Amino acid sequence: MKIVPSKPASTARAAALLSLLTIAPLLFTGCNNTGKAAANPANFTTGINNHYLDHPECLLTDTRFPFETSDPDKTRQLDTLVKNLLLEKSVETSIHVSRYTVAPAGTRYAPRFCYGHREVTSINSFTPVAVANGFQETTVTYNYTMKEVPVWAESHDVQAAFPAMAHATTSQATATITLAQSPVGWQVPD
């Protein structure tokens, strides 16, 4: 006796297989697109703000103290920090250099002299999420203001000597950043 499967069983099996094939990609890709990992302005704002809490904006990046320079532009900039009692200056006339050391009031900010961190005020736009460097990534354009700006960074002479800092601390600025999707939310790739 030969057993032939009935059509309803094979139809049911085909429907189950089709359902599984339809749902499987959603299970694997959809899990990262909800909650903190969803591609939306609120999650981008959180990711950017978290990044800048650990990465403040600073005047000096590669400077170590004591620092010597004969560059007139650098001298002019650092002299404003002397005027604001953050640095002390001595002049070595025999070799024509100015030597800067950190003043007691400047130890809190030295050696980089950070002047605050960015805080997102709005998300202007973002690119469609796409795989790059092994992660789902997007490029976000956002507006920000500076928070926790010290008093010395608001002085007119320091702002005149460091125009990029002046712009960042006195107005709303716009920037672009790349974010990568992770299970815990959007992050700036290092």
mmCIF file of C-alpha atoms in Angstrom:
data_model
loop_
_atom_site.group_PDB
_atom_site.id
_atom_site.type_symbol
_atom_site.label_atom_id
_atom_site.label_comp_id
_atom_site.label_asym_id
_atom_site.label_seq_id
_atom_site.Cartn_x
_atom_site.Cartn_y
_atom_site.Cartn_z
ATOM 1 C CA MET A 1 0.000 0.000 0.000
ATOM 2 C CA LYS A 2 1.349 3.418 -0.990
ATOM 3 C CA ILE A 3 0.713 6.466 1.217
ATOM 4 C CA VAL A 4 0.329 9.722 -0.621
ATOM 5 C CA PRO A 5 0.354 12.905 1.467
ATOM 6 C CA SER A 6 -2.772 14.879 1.200
ATOM 7 C CA LYS A 7 -2.709 18.346 -0.238
ATOM 8 C CA PRO A 8 -3.786 20.099 2.950
ATOM 9 C CA ALA A 9 -0.711 18.779 4.851
ATOM 10 C CA SER A 10 1.738 19.886 2.164
ATOM 11 C CA THR A 11 -0.020 23.238 1.897
ATOM 12 C CA ALA A 12 0.179 23.680 5.664
ATOM 13 C CA ARG A 13 3.880 22.755 5.641
ATOM 14 C CA ALA A 14 4.552 25.227 2.822
ATOM 15 C CA ALA A 15 2.644 27.957 4.654
ATOM 16 C CA ALA A 16 4.624 27.286 7.851
ATOM 17 C CA LEU A 17 7.908 27.401 5.944
ATOM 18 C CA LEU A 18 6.882 30.626 4.199
ATOM 19 C CA SER A 19 5.918 32.171 7.552
ATOM 20 C CA LEU A 20 9.246 31.170 9.077
ATOM 21 C CA LEU A 21 11.175 32.631 6.149
ATOM 22 C CA THR A 22 9.188 35.859 6.409
ATOM 23 C CA ILE A 23 9.520 36.261 10.173
ATOM 24 C CA ALA A 24 13.174 35.163 10.589
ATOM 25 C CA PRO A 25 14.733 38.303 9.063
ATOM 26 C CA LEU A 26 12.489 40.478 11.204
ATOM 27 C CA LEU A 27 13.598 38.633 14.319
ATOM 28 C CA PHE A 28 17.276 39.143 13.535
ATOM 29 C CA THR A 29 17.124 42.738 12.316
ATOM 30 C CA GLY A 30 14.156 44.077 14.207
ATOM 31 C CA CYS A 31 15.610 43.489 17.660
ATOM 32 C CA ASN A 32 18.118 46.305 17.266
ATOM 33 C CA ASN A 33 15.607 48.807 15.921
ATOM 34 C CA THR A 34 13.548 49.261 19.061
ATOM 35 C CA GLY A 35 14.107 51.072 22.313
ATOM 36 C CA LYS A 36 17.500 52.744 22.700
ATOM 37 C CA ALA A 37 18.772 51.276 19.434
ATOM 38 C CA ALA A 38 15.996 52.739 17.273
ATOM 39 C CA ALA A 39 17.143 55.259 14.671
ATOM 40 C CA ASN A 40 15.387 58.386 15.920
ATOM 41 C CA PRO A 41 16.390 61.899 17.022
ATOM 42 C CA ALA A 42 15.882 61.193 20.742
ATOM 43 C CA ASN A 43 18.277 58.236 20.696
ATOM 44 C CA PHE A 44 20.813 60.142 18.587
ATOM 45 C CA THR A 45 20.662 63.029 21.064
ATOM 46 C CA THR A 46 21.315 60.662 23.973
ATOM 47 C CA GLY A 47 24.256 59.022 22.186
ATOM 48 C CA ILE A 48 25.882 62.323 21.220
ATOM 49 C CA ASN A 49 25.385 63.877 24.669
ATOM 50 C CA ASN A 50 26.835 60.799 26.391
ATOM 51 C CA HIS A 51 29.879 60.974 24.123
ATOM 52 C CA TYR A 52 30.587 64.636 24.833
ATOM 53 C CA LEU A 53 30.231 64.224 28.598
ATOM 54 C CA ASP A 54 33.446 62.190 28.350
ATOM 55 C CA HIS A 55 35.012 64.287 25.558
ATOM 56 C CA PRO A 56 35.020 67.988 26.528
ATOM 57 C CA GLU A 57 36.122 70.775 24.206
ATOM 58 C CA CYS A 58 39.640 72.024 25.004
ATOM 59 C CA LEU A 59 41.942 74.851 23.909
ATOM 60 C CA LEU A 60 45.147 72.822 23.866
ATOM 61 C CA THR A 61 45.442 69.228 22.720
ATOM 62 C CA ASP A 62 49.131 68.308 22.537
ATOM 63 C CA THR A 63 50.670 70.805 24.953
ATOM 64 C CA ARG A 64 52.712 69.787 27.997
ATOM 65 C CA PHE A 65 53.835 72.159 30.707
ATOM 66 C CA PRO A 66 56.257 73.760 31.143
ATOM 67 C CA PHE A 67 55.796 74.912 27.563
ATOM 68 C CA GLU A 68 58.188 77.079 25.561
ATOM 69 C CA THR A 69 57.397 78.939 22.366
ATOM 70 C CA SER A 70 58.744 81.697 20.173
ATOM 71 C CA ASP A 71 55.665 81.723 17.917
ATOM 72 C CA PRO A 72 54.034 85.169 18.242
ATOM 73 C CA ASP A 73 50.502 83.830 17.646
ATOM 74 C CA LYS A 74 50.863 81.116 20.283
ATOM 75 C CA THR A 75 52.421 83.650 22.675
ATOM 76 C CA ARG A 76 49.485 86.021 22.170
ATOM 77 C CA GLN A 77 47.004 83.214 22.913
ATOM 78 C CA LEU A 78 48.814 81.931 25.992
ATOM 79 C CA ASP A 79 49.302 85.462 27.329
ATOM 80 C CA THR A 80 45.510 85.723 27.665
ATOM 81 C CA LEU A 81 45.617 82.676 29.949
ATOM 82 C CA VAL A 82 48.373 84.415 31.941
ATOM 83 C CA LYS A 83 46.153 87.498 32.237
ATOM 84 C CA ASN A 84 43.352 85.266 33.563
ATOM 85 C CA LEU A 85 45.768 83.762 36.155
ATOM 86 C CA LEU A 86 45.733 80.257 34.663
ATOM 87 C CA LEU A 87 49.366 80.302 33.512
ATOM 88 C CA GLU A 88 52.567 81.994 34.637
ATOM 89 C CA LYS A 89 55.078 83.327 32.131
ATOM 90 C CA SER A 90 58.813 83.837 32.162
ATOM 91 C CA VAL A 91 60.828 85.139 29.226
ATOM 92 C CA GLU A 92 64.169 83.640 28.257
ATOM 93 C CA THR A 93 65.657 86.653 26.475
ATOM 94 C CA SER A 94 68.886 84.900 25.527
ATOM 95 C CA ILE A 95 67.049 82.389 23.331
ATOM 96 C CA HIS A 96 63.960 84.534 22.569
ATOM 97 C CA VAL A 97 61.306 82.211 23.967
ATOM 98 C CA SER A 98 58.453 82.547 26.407
ATOM 99 C CA ARG A 99 58.171 79.799 28.991
ATOM 100 C CA TYR A 100 54.743 79.007 30.421
ATOM 101 C CA THR A 101 53.977 77.051 33.577
ATOM 102 C CA VAL A 102 50.637 76.282 35.180
ATOM 103 C CA ALA A 103 49.532 78.753 37.850
ATOM 104 C CA PRO A 104 47.775 77.488 40.995
ATOM 105 C CA ALA A 105 44.373 78.603 39.643
ATOM 106 C CA GLY A 106 45.064 76.792 36.366
ATOM 107 C CA THR A 107 45.799 73.358 37.840
ATOM 108 C CA ARG A 108 42.100 72.479 37.633
ATOM 109 C CA TYR A 109 42.108 72.996 33.851
ATOM 110 C CA ALA A 110 45.666 72.084 32.822
ATOM 111 C CA PRO A 111 47.121 70.774 30.634
ATOM 112 C CA ARG A 112 44.367 70.961 27.990
ATOM 113 C CA PHE A 113 42.302 73.851 29.390
ATOM 114 C CA CYS A 114 38.897 72.390 28.630
ATOM 115 C CA TYR A 115 36.057 74.873 28.430
ATOM 116 C CA GLY A 116 32.897 72.762 28.563
ATOM 117 C CA HIS A 117 31.075 70.044 26.702
ATOM 118 C CA ARG A 118 28.563 70.013 23.881
ATOM 119 C CA GLU A 119 24.875 69.460 24.540
ATOM 120 C CA VAL A 120 22.570 68.761 21.611
ATOM 121 C CA THR A 121 19.696 71.208 21.182
ATOM 122 C CA SER A 122 18.225 69.642 18.034
ATOM 123 C CA ILE A 123 18.825 67.045 15.352
ATOM 124 C CA ASN A 124 18.689 68.610 11.886
ATOM 125 C CA SER A 125 19.022 65.472 9.764
ATOM 126 C CA PHE A 126 20.518 61.998 9.546
ATOM 127 C CA THR A 127 21.458 59.673 6.735
ATOM 128 C CA PRO A 128 19.712 56.338 6.223
ATOM 129 C CA VAL A 129 21.161 53.650 8.471
ATOM 130 C CA ALA A 130 23.627 51.475 6.529
ATOM 131 C CA VAL A 131 26.328 48.946 7.345
ATOM 132 C CA ALA A 132 29.811 50.470 7.563
ATOM 133 C CA ASN A 133 32.838 49.081 9.394
ATOM 134 C CA GLY A 134 30.735 46.102 10.471
ATOM 135 C CA PHE A 135 28.107 48.209 12.259
ATOM 136 C CA GLN A 136 24.842 49.896 11.388
ATOM 137 C CA GLU A 137 25.879 53.548 11.097
ATOM 138 C CA THR A 138 24.352 56.911 10.321
ATOM 139 C CA THR A 139 25.716 60.428 9.971
ATOM 140 C CA VAL A 140 23.850 62.970 12.078
ATOM 141 C CA THR A 141 23.816 66.758 11.659
ATOM 142 C CA TYR A 142 22.900 68.520 14.895
ATOM 143 C CA ASN A 143 22.820 71.878 16.686
ATOM 144 C CA TYR A 144 24.466 72.264 20.076
ATOM 145 C CA THR A 145 25.357 74.691 22.820
ATOM 146 C CA MET A 146 28.250 74.492 25.276
ATOM 147 C CA LYS A 147 27.527 73.592 28.899
ATOM 148 C CA GLU A 148 29.615 74.023 32.053
ATOM 149 C CA VAL A 149 31.700 76.831 30.535
ATOM 150 C CA PRO A 150 34.181 78.220 33.116
ATOM 151 C CA VAL A 151 34.315 81.950 33.825
ATOM 152 C CA TRP A 152 37.770 82.393 32.283
ATOM 153 C CA ALA A 153 36.473 81.037 28.948
ATOM 154 C CA GLU A 154 33.842 83.766 28.884
ATOM 155 C CA SER A 155 36.353 86.623 29.228
ATOM 156 C CA HIS A 156 36.611 88.860 26.179
ATOM 157 C CA ASP A 157 40.386 88.611 25.829
ATOM 158 C CA VAL A 158 40.392 84.785 25.881
ATOM 159 C CA GLN A 159 37.542 84.720 23.367
ATOM 160 C CA ALA A 160 39.414 87.138 21.110
ATOM 161 C CA ALA A 161 42.550 84.965 21.271
ATOM 162 C CA PHE A 162 40.634 81.725 20.626
ATOM 163 C CA PRO A 163 37.890 82.554 18.077
ATOM 164 C CA ALA A 164 36.749 78.933 17.599
ATOM 165 C CA MET A 165 36.118 78.665 21.338
ATOM 166 C CA ALA A 166 34.343 82.027 21.305
ATOM 167 C CA HIS A 167 31.991 80.863 18.565
ATOM 168 C CA ALA A 168 31.282 77.569 20.328
ATOM 169 C CA THR A 169 30.587 79.161 23.718
ATOM 170 C CA THR A 170 28.586 82.219 22.675
ATOM 171 C CA SER A 171 26.249 80.912 20.006
ATOM 172 C CA GLN A 172 24.471 77.838 18.829
ATOM 173 C CA ALA A 173 26.731 75.832 16.560
ATOM 174 C CA THR A 174 26.097 73.059 14.044
ATOM 175 C CA ALA A 175 28.172 69.906 13.638
ATOM 176 C CA THR A 176 28.095 66.495 11.973
ATOM 177 C CA ILE A 177 29.007 63.189 13.625
ATOM 178 C CA THR A 178 28.889 59.489 12.757
ATOM 179 C CA LEU A 179 26.991 57.202 15.133
ATOM 180 C CA ALA A 180 27.082 53.408 15.290
ATOM 181 C CA GLN A 181 24.188 51.280 16.505
ATOM 182 C CA SER A 182 24.817 49.013 19.491
ATOM 183 C CA PRO A 183 22.532 46.938 21.716
ATOM 184 C CA VAL A 184 22.697 49.669 24.379
ATOM 185 C CA GLY A 185 21.995 52.568 22.018
ATOM 186 C CA TRP A 186 23.775 54.800 19.520
ATOM 187 C CA GLN A 187 27.451 55.542 20.150
ATOM 188 C CA VAL A 188 30.271 57.483 18.540
ATOM 189 C CA PRO A 189 32.734 54.897 17.194
ATOM 190 C CA ASP A 190 36.247 55.311 18.573
#
